[in-house]
Amino acid sequence: MHQPILYGEEMWKRQRPFPIFFIIVGIVMSGVTLFTTWGKAVSNSWLFLAYVGSGLLYGGILLYYRWRARAEVTDAGLRIRNLLSSVVLDYDAIRSVKVQPLARHFEDSRKRLVRSVNRNLIPNPAVFIRLRADDAQLASLRKKLGPQLVAGDTVALPVPDPNALSWEITSRLPERLGVNQGGQRRRKRAR
């Protein structure tokens, strides 16, 4: 099972007009420059053609980030992929999985420090994964995934269907004896 992380989707929605703008400006201005110089190729016409290449490159990067940003439940563990890195969280390292509003992830930071991409997703539910790891492992995880996904010992993943992802992860967690499991889930005493 895999679900896209909504940061990539939100980035695509917000940034997609810019590559289109670069491509249109590059094509139009190259045509205008060639028309006004009577068909002679001047440095400005090549410069505006670079706008087309820049727009295509930027649009390609945005599409790649949208495709790459996802959470996958595998047999080896939970794989979280970002633009440049991929991390596999072993199921033994996961302490708990909850579905809560994403706003809880950004409670410690001030409202103005939250990136604009994250502001639109704050009211949505997200999967919160608490890890059991030491400070060195958490620092390495924070360095690979970034502060928008990792805060303290918690990884927050805004996905389209957080309940399904949470259930899938929880079903693969090893059974832990001695954990407070609540009334219904508590094991019955042997008599």
Coordinates of N, CA, C and O in Angstrom, one line a residue:
M1 N 0.8 -1.2 0.0 CA 0.0 0.0 0.0 C 0.9 1.2 0.0 O 1.9 1.3 0.7
H2 N 0.6 2.2 -0.8 CA 1.3 3.5 -0.8 C 0.3 4.6 -1.0 O -0.7 4.5 -1.7
Q3 N 0.6 5.7 -0.4 CA -0.2 6.9 -0.5 C 0.7 8.1 -0.7 O 1.8 8.2 -0.1
P4 N 0.3 9.1 -1.5 CA 1.1 10.3 -1.7 C 1.1 11.1 -0.4 O 0.1 11.3 0.3
I5 N 2.3 11.7 -0.1 CA 2.3 12.7 0.9 C 1.8 14.0 0.3 O 2.3 14.5 -0.7
L6 N 0.9 14.7 1.0 CA 0.2 15.8 0.4 C 1.1 17.1 0.2 O 0.6 18.0 -0.4
Y7 N 2.3 17.1 0.8 CA 3.1 18.3 0.6 C 3.5 18.4 -0.9 O 3.6 19.5 -1.5
G8 N 3.8 17.3 -1.6 CA 4.1 17.3 -3.0 C 2.9 17.7 -3.8 O 3.1 18.5 -4.8
E9 N 1.7 17.3 -3.5 CA 0.5 17.7 -4.2 C 0.3 19.2 -4.0 O -0.1 19.9 -5.0
E10 N 0.4 19.7 -2.8 CA 0.2 21.1 -2.5 C 1.2 22.0 -3.3 O 0.9 23.0 -3.8
M11 N 2.5 21.5 -3.3 CA 3.5 22.2 -4.0 C 3.2 22.3 -5.5 O 3.4 23.3 -6.1
W12 N 2.7 21.2 -6.0 CA 2.3 21.2 -7.4 C 1.2 22.1 -7.7 O 1.2 22.9 -8.7
K13 N 0.2 22.2 -6.9 CA -1.0 23.1 -7.1 C -0.5 24.5 -7.0 O -1.0 25.3 -7.8
R14 N 0.4 24.9 -6.1 CA 0.7 26.3 -6.0 C 1.7 26.7 -7.0 O 1.7 27.9 -7.4
Q15 N 2.6 25.9 -7.5 CA 3.7 26.3 -8.3 C 3.5 26.0 -9.8 O 4.3 26.5 -10.6
R16 N 2.5 25.3 -10.2 CA 2.4 24.9 -11.6 C 2.1 26.1 -12.6 O 2.4 26.0 -13.7
P17 N 1.6 27.3 -12.1 CA 1.5 28.4 -13.1 C 2.8 28.9 -13.5 O 3.0 29.4 -14.7
F18 N 3.9 28.8 -12.7 CA 5.2 29.4 -13.1 C 5.8 28.7 -14.2 O 6.3 29.4 -15.1
P19 N 5.9 27.4 -14.3 CA 6.5 26.8 -15.5 C 5.7 27.2 -16.8 O 6.3 27.4 -17.8
I20 N 4.4 27.2 -16.7 CA 3.6 27.5 -17.8 C 3.9 29.0 -18.3 O 4.0 29.3 -19.4
F21 N 4.0 29.9 -17.3 CA 4.3 31.3 -17.6 C 5.7 31.4 -18.2 O 5.8 32.1 -19.2
F22 N 6.7 30.7 -17.7 CA 8.0 30.7 -18.4 C 8.0 30.2 -19.8 O 8.6 30.8 -20.7
I23 N 7.3 29.2 -20.0 CA 7.2 28.6 -21.4 C 6.5 29.6 -22.3 O 7.0 29.9 -23.5
I24 N 5.4 30.1 -21.9 CA 4.6 31.1 -22.8 C 5.4 32.3 -23.1 O 5.5 32.8 -24.2
V25 N 6.1 32.9 -22.0 CA 6.9 34.1 -22.2 C 8.0 33.8 -23.1 O 8.4 34.7 -24.0
G26 N 8.7 32.7 -22.9 CA 9.8 32.4 -23.8 C 9.5 32.2 -25.2 O 10.1 32.8 -26.1
I27 N 8.4 31.6 -25.5 CA 7.9 31.4 -26.9 C 7.5 32.7 -27.5 O 7.9 33.1 -28.6
V28 N 6.7 33.5 -26.8 CA 6.2 34.7 -27.3 C 7.3 35.7 -27.6 O 7.4 36.4 -28.6
M29 N 8.1 35.9 -26.6 CA 9.2 36.9 -26.7 C 10.2 36.5 -27.7 O 10.8 37.4 -28.4
S30 N 10.5 35.2 -27.9 CA 11.4 34.8 -28.9 C 10.8 35.1 -30.3 O 11.6 35.6 -31.2
G31 N 9.5 34.9 -30.5 CA 8.9 35.2 -31.7 C 8.9 36.7 -32.0 O 9.1 37.2 -33.1
V32 N 8.6 37.5 -31.0 CA 8.6 38.9 -31.1 C 10.0 39.5 -31.4 O 10.2 40.3 -32.3
T33 N 11.0 38.9 -30.8 CA 12.4 39.4 -31.0 C 12.8 39.0 -32.4 O 13.4 39.8 -33.1
L34 N 12.5 37.8 -32.9 CA 12.8 37.4 -34.3 C 12.1 38.3 -35.3 O 12.6 38.6 -36.3
F35 N 10.8 38.6 -35.0 CA 10.0 39.4 -35.9 C 10.5 40.8 -36.0 O 10.6 41.4 -37.1
T36 N 10.9 41.4 -34.9 CA 11.4 42.8 -34.9 C 12.8 43.0 -35.4 O 13.2 44.0 -35.8
T37 N 13.6 41.9 -35.4 CA 15.0 42.0 -36.0 C 15.0 41.5 -37.4 O 16.1 41.2 -37.9
W38 N 13.9 41.3 -38.0 CA 13.8 40.9 -39.4 C 14.4 39.5 -39.6 O 15.1 39.3 -40.6
G39 N 14.2 38.6 -38.7 CA 14.6 37.2 -38.9 C 16.1 37.0 -38.5 O 16.5 35.8 -38.6
K40 N 16.8 38.0 -38.1 CA 18.2 37.8 -37.6 C 18.2 37.3 -36.2 O 17.4 37.7 -35.3
A41 N 19.0 36.3 -36.0 CA 19.1 35.7 -34.6 C 20.0 36.6 -33.8 O 21.2 36.8 -34.1
V42 N 19.5 37.2 -32.7 CA 20.3 38.0 -31.8 C 20.3 37.3 -30.5 O 19.6 36.3 -30.2
S43 N 21.1 37.9 -29.6 CA 21.3 37.2 -28.3 C 20.0 37.2 -27.5 O 19.8 36.2 -26.7
N44 N 19.2 38.2 -27.6 CA 17.9 38.2 -26.9 C 17.0 37.0 -27.3 O 16.3 36.5 -26.4
S45 N 17.0 36.7 -28.5 CA 16.1 35.6 -29.0 C 16.5 34.3 -28.3 O 15.7 33.4 -28.0
W46 N 17.8 34.0 -28.2 CA 18.3 32.8 -27.6 C 18.1 32.9 -26.1 O 17.8 31.8 -25.4
L47 N 18.1 34.1 -25.5 CA 17.9 34.2 -24.1 C 16.4 33.8 -23.8 O 16.1 33.1 -22.8
F48 N 15.5 34.3 -24.6 CA 14.1 33.9 -24.3 C 13.8 32.5 -24.6 O 12.9 31.9 -24.0
L49 N 14.6 31.8 -25.5 CA 14.4 30.4 -25.6 C 14.9 29.6 -24.4 O 14.4 28.5 -24.1
A50 N 15.8 30.2 -23.6 CA 16.3 29.6 -22.4 C 15.1 29.6 -21.3 O 15.1 28.8 -20.5
Y51 N 14.2 30.6 -21.5 CA 13.0 30.6 -20.6 C 12.2 29.4 -20.8 O 11.6 28.8 -19.9
V52 N 12.1 28.9 -22.1 CA 11.3 27.7 -22.4 C 11.9 26.5 -21.7 O 11.3 25.7 -21.0
G53 N 13.3 26.4 -21.8 CA 14.0 25.3 -21.2 C 13.9 25.4 -19.7 O 13.7 24.3 -19.0
S54 N 13.9 26.5 -19.1 CA 13.8 26.7 -17.6 C 12.4 26.3 -17.2 O 12.3 25.6 -16.2
G55 N 11.4 26.7 -17.9 CA 10.0 26.3 -17.6 C 9.8 24.8 -17.6 O 9.2 24.2 -16.8
L56 N 10.4 24.2 -18.7 CA 10.2 22.7 -18.8 C 11.0 22.0 -17.7 O 10.5 21.0 -17.1
L57 N 12.2 22.5 -17.3 CA 13.0 21.9 -16.2 C 12.3 22.0 -14.9 O 12.1 21.1 -14.1
Y58 N 11.8 23.2 -14.6 CA 11.1 23.5 -13.3 C 9.8 22.7 -13.2 O 9.5 22.1 -12.2
G59 N 9.0 22.6 -14.3 CA 7.8 21.8 -14.3 C 8.1 20.3 -14.1 O 7.4 19.6 -13.4
G60 N 9.2 19.8 -14.7 CA 9.7 18.5 -14.5 C 10.1 18.2 -13.1 O 9.7 17.1 -12.6
I61 N 10.7 19.1 -12.5 CA 11.1 18.9 -11.1 C 9.9 18.9 -10.2 O 9.8 18.0 -9.3
L62 N 8.9 19.7 -10.4 CA 7.7 19.7 -9.6 C 6.9 18.4 -9.8 O 6.4 17.8 -8.8
L63 N 6.8 17.9 -11.0 CA 6.2 16.6 -11.3 C 6.9 15.5 -10.6 O 6.3 14.5 -10.1
Y64 N 8.2 15.5 -10.7 CA 9.0 14.5 -10.0 C 8.8 14.5 -8.5 O 8.7 13.4 -7.9
Y65 N 8.8 15.6 -7.9 CA 8.6 15.7 -6.4 C 7.2 15.2 -6.1 O 7.0 14.5 -5.1
R66 N 6.2 15.6 -6.9 CA 4.8 15.1 -6.7 C 4.8 13.6 -6.7 O 4.1 12.9 -5.9
W67 N 5.4 13.0 -7.7 CA 5.4 11.5 -7.9 C 6.2 10.9 -6.8 O 5.9 9.8 -6.3
R68 N 7.4 11.5 -6.4 CA 8.3 10.8 -5.4 C 7.8 10.9 -4.0 O 8.1 10.0 -3.2
A69 N 7.2 12.0 -3.6 CA 6.8 12.2 -2.2 C 5.6 11.2 -1.8 O 4.5 11.5 -2.2
R70 N 6.0 10.1 -1.2 CA 4.9 9.1 -0.8 C 5.4 8.3 0.4 O 6.5 8.2 0.7
A71 N 4.4 7.7 1.0 CA 4.6 6.7 2.1 C 4.2 5.3 1.6 O 3.0 5.2 1.1
E72 N 5.0 4.3 1.8 CA 4.7 3.0 1.3 C 4.9 2.0 2.5 O 5.8 2.0 3.2
V73 N 3.9 1.2 2.6 CA 3.9 0.1 3.6 C 4.5 -1.1 2.9 O 3.8 -1.6 2.0
T74 N 5.6 -1.6 3.4 CA 6.3 -2.7 2.8 C 6.5 -3.8 3.9 O 6.3 -3.5 5.0
D75 N 7.0 -4.9 3.5 CA 7.3 -6.0 4.4 C 8.5 -5.6 5.3 O 8.6 -6.0 6.4
A76 N 9.5 -4.8 4.7 CA 10.7 -4.4 5.5 C 10.4 -3.3 6.5 O 11.1 -3.2 7.5
G77 N 9.4 -2.5 6.2 CA 9.1 -1.4 7.1 C 8.3 -0.3 6.3 O 7.9 -0.5 5.2
L78 N 8.1 0.8 7.0 CA 7.4 1.9 6.4 C 8.5 2.7 5.6 O 9.4 3.3 6.2
R79 N 8.3 2.8 4.3 CA 9.2 3.6 3.5 C 8.6 5.0 3.2 O 7.5 5.1 2.7
I80 N 9.4 6.0 3.6 CA 9.0 7.4 3.4 C 9.9 8.0 2.4 O 11.1 8.0 2.6
R81 N 9.4 8.4 1.3 CA 10.3 9.0 0.2 C 10.0 10.5 0.1 O 8.9 10.9 0.2
N82 N 11.1 11.2 0.0 CA 11.1 12.6 -0.2 C 11.7 12.9 -1.5 O 12.0 12.0 -2.3
L83 N 11.9 14.2 -1.8 CA 12.5 14.6 -3.1 C 13.8 13.9 -3.4 O 14.1 13.3 -4.5
L84 N 14.8 13.9 -2.4 CA 16.1 13.4 -2.7 C 16.4 12.2 -1.8 O 17.5 11.6 -2.1
S85 N 15.6 11.8 -0.9 CA 16.0 10.7 0.0 C 14.9 9.8 0.2 O 13.7 10.1 0.0
S86 N 15.2 8.6 0.8 CA 14.2 7.6 1.1 C 14.7 7.0 2.4 O 15.8 6.7 2.6
V87 N 13.7 6.8 3.3 CA 14.0 6.2 4.6 C 13.0 5.1 4.9 O 11.8 5.2 4.6
V88 N 13.5 4.0 5.4 CA 12.7 2.9 5.8 C 12.7 2.8 7.3 O 13.7 2.6 8.0
L89 N 11.5 3.0 7.9 CA 11.3 2.9 9.4 C 10.9 1.4 9.7 O 9.9 0.9 9.2
D90 N 11.8 0.7 10.4 CA 11.5 -0.6 10.8 C 10.3 -0.6 11.8 O 10.1 0.3 12.6
Y91 N 9.4 -1.7 11.7 CA 8.2 -1.7 12.5 C 8.6 -1.8 14.0 O 7.8 -1.4 14.8
D92 N 9.7 -2.4 14.3 CA 10.1 -2.5 15.7 C 10.5 -1.1 16.3 O 10.4 -0.9 17.5
A93 N 10.8 -0.2 15.4 CA 11.2 1.2 15.9 C 10.0 2.1 16.1 O 10.1 3.2 16.6
I94 N 8.8 1.6 15.6 CA 7.6 2.4 15.7 C 6.9 2.1 17.1 O 6.6 1.0 17.4
R95 N 6.7 3.2 17.9 CA 6.1 3.0 19.2 C 4.6 3.0 19.1 O 3.9 2.2 19.7
S96 N 4.0 4.0 18.4 CA 2.6 4.1 18.2 C 2.3 4.9 16.9 O 3.1 5.6 16.4
V97 N 1.0 4.6 16.5 CA 0.5 5.3 15.3 C -0.9 5.9 15.6 O -1.7 5.1 16.1
K98 N -1.1 7.1 15.3 CA -2.3 7.8 15.6 C -2.7 8.7 14.4 O -1.9 9.1 13.6
V99 N -4.0 8.9 14.3 CA -4.5 9.9 13.3 C -5.0 11.1 14.1 O -5.9 11.0 14.9
Q100 N -4.4 12.3 13.8 CA -4.7 13.5 14.5 C -4.7 14.6 13.5 O -4.1 14.5 12.4
P101 N -5.2 15.8 13.8 CA -5.1 17.0 12.9 C -3.6 17.4 12.7 O -2.8 17.3 13.7
L102 N -3.2 17.8 11.6 CA -1.8 18.1 11.3 C -1.4 19.4 12.1 O -0.2 19.6 12.4
A103 N -2.4 20.1 12.6 CA -2.0 21.3 13.4 C -1.3 21.0 14.7 O -0.5 21.7 15.2
R104 N -1.4 19.7 15.2 CA -0.7 19.3 16.4 C 0.8 19.2 16.1 O 1.6 19.3 17.0
H105 N 1.1 19.0 14.9 CA 2.6 18.8 14.5 C 3.3 20.2 14.6 O 4.5 20.3 14.8
F106 N 2.5 21.3 14.3 CA 3.1 22.6 14.3 C 2.7 23.5 15.5 O 2.8 24.7 15.4
E107 N 2.3 22.8 16.6 CA 1.9 23.6 17.8 C 3.1 24.4 18.4 O 3.0 25.5 18.9
D108 N 4.3 23.8 18.4 CA 5.5 24.4 19.0 C 6.0 25.6 18.2 O 6.5 26.6 18.8
S109 N 5.9 25.6 16.9 CA 6.4 26.7 16.1 C 5.3 27.8 16.0 O 4.1 27.5 16.1
R110 N 5.8 29.0 15.9 CA 4.9 30.1 15.7 C 4.2 30.0 14.4 O 4.7 29.5 13.4
K111 N 3.0 30.6 14.3 CA 2.2 30.6 13.1 C 2.9 31.1 11.9 O 2.8 30.6 10.8
R112 N 3.7 32.2 12.1 CA 4.3 32.8 10.9 C 5.5 32.0 10.4 O 6.0 32.2 9.3
L113 N 6.0 31.1 11.2 CA 7.1 30.2 10.8 C 6.7 29.0 10.0 O 7.5 28.3 9.5
V114 N 5.4 28.7 10.0 CA 4.9 27.6 9.2 C 4.9 28.0 7.7 O 4.4 29.0 7.4
R115 N 5.5 27.1 6.9 CA 5.6 27.4 5.5 C 4.2 27.5 4.9 O 3.2 26.8 5.4
S116 N 4.0 28.3 3.9 CA 2.7 28.5 3.2 C 2.1 27.2 2.7 O 0.9 27.0 2.6
V117 N 3.0 26.3 2.2 CA 2.5 25.0 1.7 C 1.8 24.2 2.8 O 0.8 23.5 2.6
N118 N 2.3 24.3 4.1 CA 1.8 23.6 5.2 C 0.5 24.2 5.7 O -0.3 23.5 6.3
R119 N 0.3 25.5 5.5 CA -0.9 26.2 6.1 C -2.2 25.7 5.6 O -3.2 25.6 6.3
N120 N -2.2 25.3 4.3 CA -3.5 24.8 3.7 C -3.8 23.4 4.2 O -4.9 23.0 4.2
L121 N -2.8 22.7 4.6 CA -3.0 21.3 5.1 C -3.2 21.2 6.6 O -3.6 20.1 7.1
I122 N -3.0 22.2 7.3 CA -3.1 22.2 8.8 C -4.4 21.6 9.3 O -4.4 20.8 10.2
P123 N -5.6 22.0 8.8 CA -6.8 21.4 9.4 C -7.1 20.0 9.0 O -7.9 19.3 9.6
N124 N -6.3 19.4 8.0 CA -6.6 18.0 7.6 C -6.0 17.0 8.6 O -5.0 17.3 9.3
P125 N -6.5 15.8 8.7 CA -6.0 14.8 9.5 C -4.7 14.3 8.9 O -4.5 14.3 7.7
A126 N -3.8 13.8 9.7 CA -2.5 13.2 9.3 C -2.2 12.0 10.2 O -2.7 11.8 11.3
V127 N -1.3 11.2 9.7 CA -0.8 10.0 10.5 C 0.4 10.5 11.3 O 1.4 11.0 10.7
F128 N 0.3 10.3 12.6 CA 1.4 10.6 13.5 C 2.1 9.3 13.9 O 1.4 8.5 14.5
I129 N 3.4 9.2 13.7 CA 4.1 8.0 14.0 C 5.1 8.3 15.1 O 6.1 9.1 14.8
R130 N 5.0 7.8 16.3 CA 6.0 8.0 17.3 C 7.0 6.9 17.2 O 6.7 5.7 17.1
L131 N 8.3 7.3 17.3 CA 9.4 6.4 17.2 C 10.1 6.1 18.5 O 10.1 7.0 19.4
R132 N 10.7 5.0 18.6 CA 11.6 4.7 19.7 C 13.0 4.6 19.1 O 13.4 3.7 18.5
A133 N 13.7 5.7 19.3 CA 15.0 5.9 18.8 C 15.8 6.8 19.6 O 15.2 7.6 20.4
D134 N 17.1 6.7 19.5 CA 18.0 7.7 20.3 C 18.1 9.0 19.5 O 17.7 9.1 18.4
D135 N 18.8 9.9 20.1 CA 18.9 11.3 19.5 C 19.7 11.3 18.2 O 19.4 12.0 17.3
A136 N 20.7 10.4 18.1 CA 21.5 10.4 16.9 C 20.6 9.9 15.7 O 20.7 10.4 14.6
Q137 N 19.8 8.8 16.0 CA 19.0 8.3 14.9 C 17.9 9.3 14.5 O 17.6 9.5 13.3
L138 N 17.4 10.1 15.5 CA 16.3 11.1 15.2 C 16.9 12.2 14.4 O 16.3 12.8 13.5
A139 N 18.2 12.6 14.8 CA 18.8 13.7 14.1 C 19.1 13.3 12.6 O 18.9 14.1 11.7
S140 N 19.5 12.1 12.4 CA 19.7 11.6 11.0 C 18.4 11.5 10.2 O 18.4 11.9 9.1
L141 N 17.3 11.1 10.9 CA 16.0 11.1 10.3 C 15.5 12.5 9.9 O 15.0 12.7 8.8
R142 N 15.7 13.4 10.9 CA 15.3 14.8 10.6 C 16.1 15.4 9.5 O 15.6 16.2 8.7
K143 N 17.4 15.0 9.4 CA 18.2 15.6 8.3 C 17.8 15.0 6.9 O 17.8 15.8 5.9
K144 N 17.4 13.8 6.9 CA 17.0 13.2 5.6 C 15.6 13.6 5.2 O 15.3 13.8 4.0
L145 N 14.6 13.7 6.1 CA 13.2 14.0 5.8 C 12.8 15.4 5.9 O 11.9 15.9 5.3
G146 N 13.5 16.2 6.8 CA 13.2 17.6 7.0 C 12.3 17.9 8.1 O 11.6 17.0 8.6
P147 N 12.3 19.1 8.6 CA 11.5 19.4 9.8 C 10.0 19.5 9.5 O 9.2 19.4 10.5
Q148 N 9.6 19.5 8.3 CA 8.1 19.5 8.1 C 7.5 18.2 8.3 O 6.3 18.0 8.6
L149 N 8.3 17.1 8.2 CA 7.8 15.8 8.5 C 8.2 15.3 9.9 O 7.5 14.5 10.5
V150 N 9.4 15.7 10.4 CA 9.9 15.1 11.7 C 10.0 16.2 12.7 O 10.6 17.3 12.4
A151 N 9.4 16.0 13.9 CA 9.5 17.0 15.0 C 9.6 16.1 16.3 O 8.7 15.3 16.6
G152 N 10.8 16.2 16.9 CA 11.0 15.4 18.1 C 11.1 14.0 17.7 O 11.9 13.6 16.9
D153 N 10.4 13.1 18.4 CA 10.4 11.7 18.0 C 9.1 11.3 17.2 O 8.8 10.1 17.2
T154 N 8.5 12.3 16.6 CA 7.3 12.0 15.9 C 7.4 12.4 14.4 O 8.0 13.4 14.0
V155 N 6.9 11.5 13.5 CA 6.8 11.8 12.1 C 5.4 12.0 11.7 O 4.5 11.2 12.1
A156 N 5.1 13.1 11.1 CA 3.7 13.5 10.7 C 3.6 13.4 9.2 O 4.3 14.1 8.5
L157 N 2.7 12.6 8.8 CA 2.5 12.4 7.3 C 1.1 12.7 6.9 O 0.1 12.0 7.2
P158 N 0.9 13.9 6.2 CA -0.4 14.2 5.7 C -0.7 13.4 4.4 O 0.1 13.6 3.4
V159 N -1.6 12.5 4.5 CA -1.9 11.7 3.3 C -3.4 11.8 3.0 O -4.2 12.2 3.9
P160 N -3.9 11.4 1.8 CA -5.3 11.5 1.5 C -6.2 10.6 2.4 O -7.3 11.0 2.8
D161 N -5.8 9.4 2.7 CA -6.6 8.5 3.6 C -5.7 8.1 4.8 O -5.2 7.0 4.8
P162 N -5.7 8.9 5.8 CA -4.8 8.6 7.0 C -5.3 7.4 7.8 O -4.5 6.7 8.3
N163 N -6.6 7.2 7.8 CA -7.1 6.0 8.6 C -6.6 4.7 8.0 O -6.3 3.8 8.7
A164 N -6.7 4.6 6.7 CA -6.3 3.4 6.0 C -4.8 3.1 6.2 O -4.3 2.0 6.5
L165 N -4.0 4.2 6.1 CA -2.5 4.0 6.3 C -2.2 3.7 7.7 O -1.4 2.8 8.0
S166 N -2.9 4.3 8.7 CA -2.7 4.0 10.1 C -3.0 2.6 10.4 O -2.3 1.9 11.1
W167 N -4.2 2.1 9.8 CA -4.6 0.7 10.1 C -3.6 -0.2 9.5 O -3.2 -1.3 10.1
E168 N -3.1 0.1 8.3 CA -2.1 -0.8 7.6 C -0.8 -0.9 8.4 O -0.2 -2.0 8.6
I169 N -0.3 0.2 8.9 CA 0.9 0.2 9.7 C 0.7 -0.5 11.0 O 1.5 -1.3 11.5
T170 N -0.4 -0.2 11.7 CA -0.7 -0.8 13.0 C -0.9 -2.4 12.9 O -0.4 -3.1 13.8
S171 N -1.4 -2.8 11.8 CA -1.6 -4.3 11.6 C -0.3 -5.0 11.5 O -0.2 -6.2 11.7
R172 N 0.8 -4.3 11.1 CA 2.1 -4.9 10.9 C 3.0 -4.7 12.1 O 4.1 -5.3 12.1
L173 N 2.6 -3.9 13.1 CA 3.4 -3.8 14.3 C 3.5 -5.1 15.1 O 2.5 -5.8 15.2
P174 N 4.7 -5.4 15.6 CA 4.8 -6.6 16.5 C 3.9 -6.4 17.7 O 3.8 -5.3 18.2
E175 N 3.4 -7.5 18.3 CA 2.6 -7.4 19.5 C 3.6 -7.1 20.6 O 4.6 -7.7 20.8
R176 N 3.1 -6.2 21.5 CA 4.0 -5.8 22.6 C 3.2 -6.1 23.9 O 2.1 -5.6 24.1
L177 N 3.9 -6.9 24.7 CA 3.3 -7.3 26.0 C 3.7 -6.2 27.0 O 4.8 -5.6 26.9
G178 N 2.8 -5.9 27.9 CA 3.1 -4.9 28.9 C 2.8 -3.5 28.5 O 3.0 -2.5 29.2
V179 N 2.2 -3.3 27.3 CA 1.8 -2.0 26.9 C 0.4 -1.7 27.3 O -0.4 -2.6 27.1
N180 N 0.1 -0.5 27.8 CA -1.3 -0.2 28.1 C -2.1 -0.2 26.8 O -2.0 0.7 26.0
Q181 N -3.0 -1.1 26.7 CA -3.7 -1.3 25.4 C -5.2 -0.8 25.6 O -6.0 -1.0 24.6
G182 N -5.6 -0.3 26.7 CA -7.0 0.1 26.8 C -7.9 -1.1 27.2 O -7.5 -2.2 27.1
G183 N -9.1 -0.8 27.6 CA -10.0 -1.8 28.1 C -10.3 -2.9 27.1 O -10.2 -4.1 27.5
Q184 N -10.7 -2.6 25.9 CA -11.1 -3.7 25.0 C -10.0 -4.5 24.5 O -10.1 -5.7 24.2
R185 N -8.8 -3.9 24.3 CA -7.7 -4.6 23.7 C -6.8 -5.3 24.7 O -5.9 -6.0 24.4
R186 N -7.1 -5.1 26.0 CA -6.2 -5.6 27.0 C -6.4 -7.1 27.1 O -7.5 -7.7 26.9
R187 N -5.3 -7.8 27.3 CA -5.4 -9.3 27.3 C -6.0 -9.7 28.7 O -5.9 -9.1 29.7
K188 N -6.8 -10.8 28.6 CA -7.5 -11.3 29.8 C -6.5 -12.1 30.6 O -5.6 -12.7 30.1
R189 N -6.6 -12.0 32.0 CA -5.8 -12.7 32.9 C -6.1 -14.2 32.8 O -7.2 -14.6 32.6
A190 N -5.0 -15.0 32.9 CA -5.2 -16.4 32.9 C -5.6 -16.8 34.3 O -5.1 -16.4 35.3
R191 N -6.6 -17.7 34.4 CA -7.2 -18.1 35.7 C -6.7 -19.4 36.1 O -6.5 -20.3 35.4

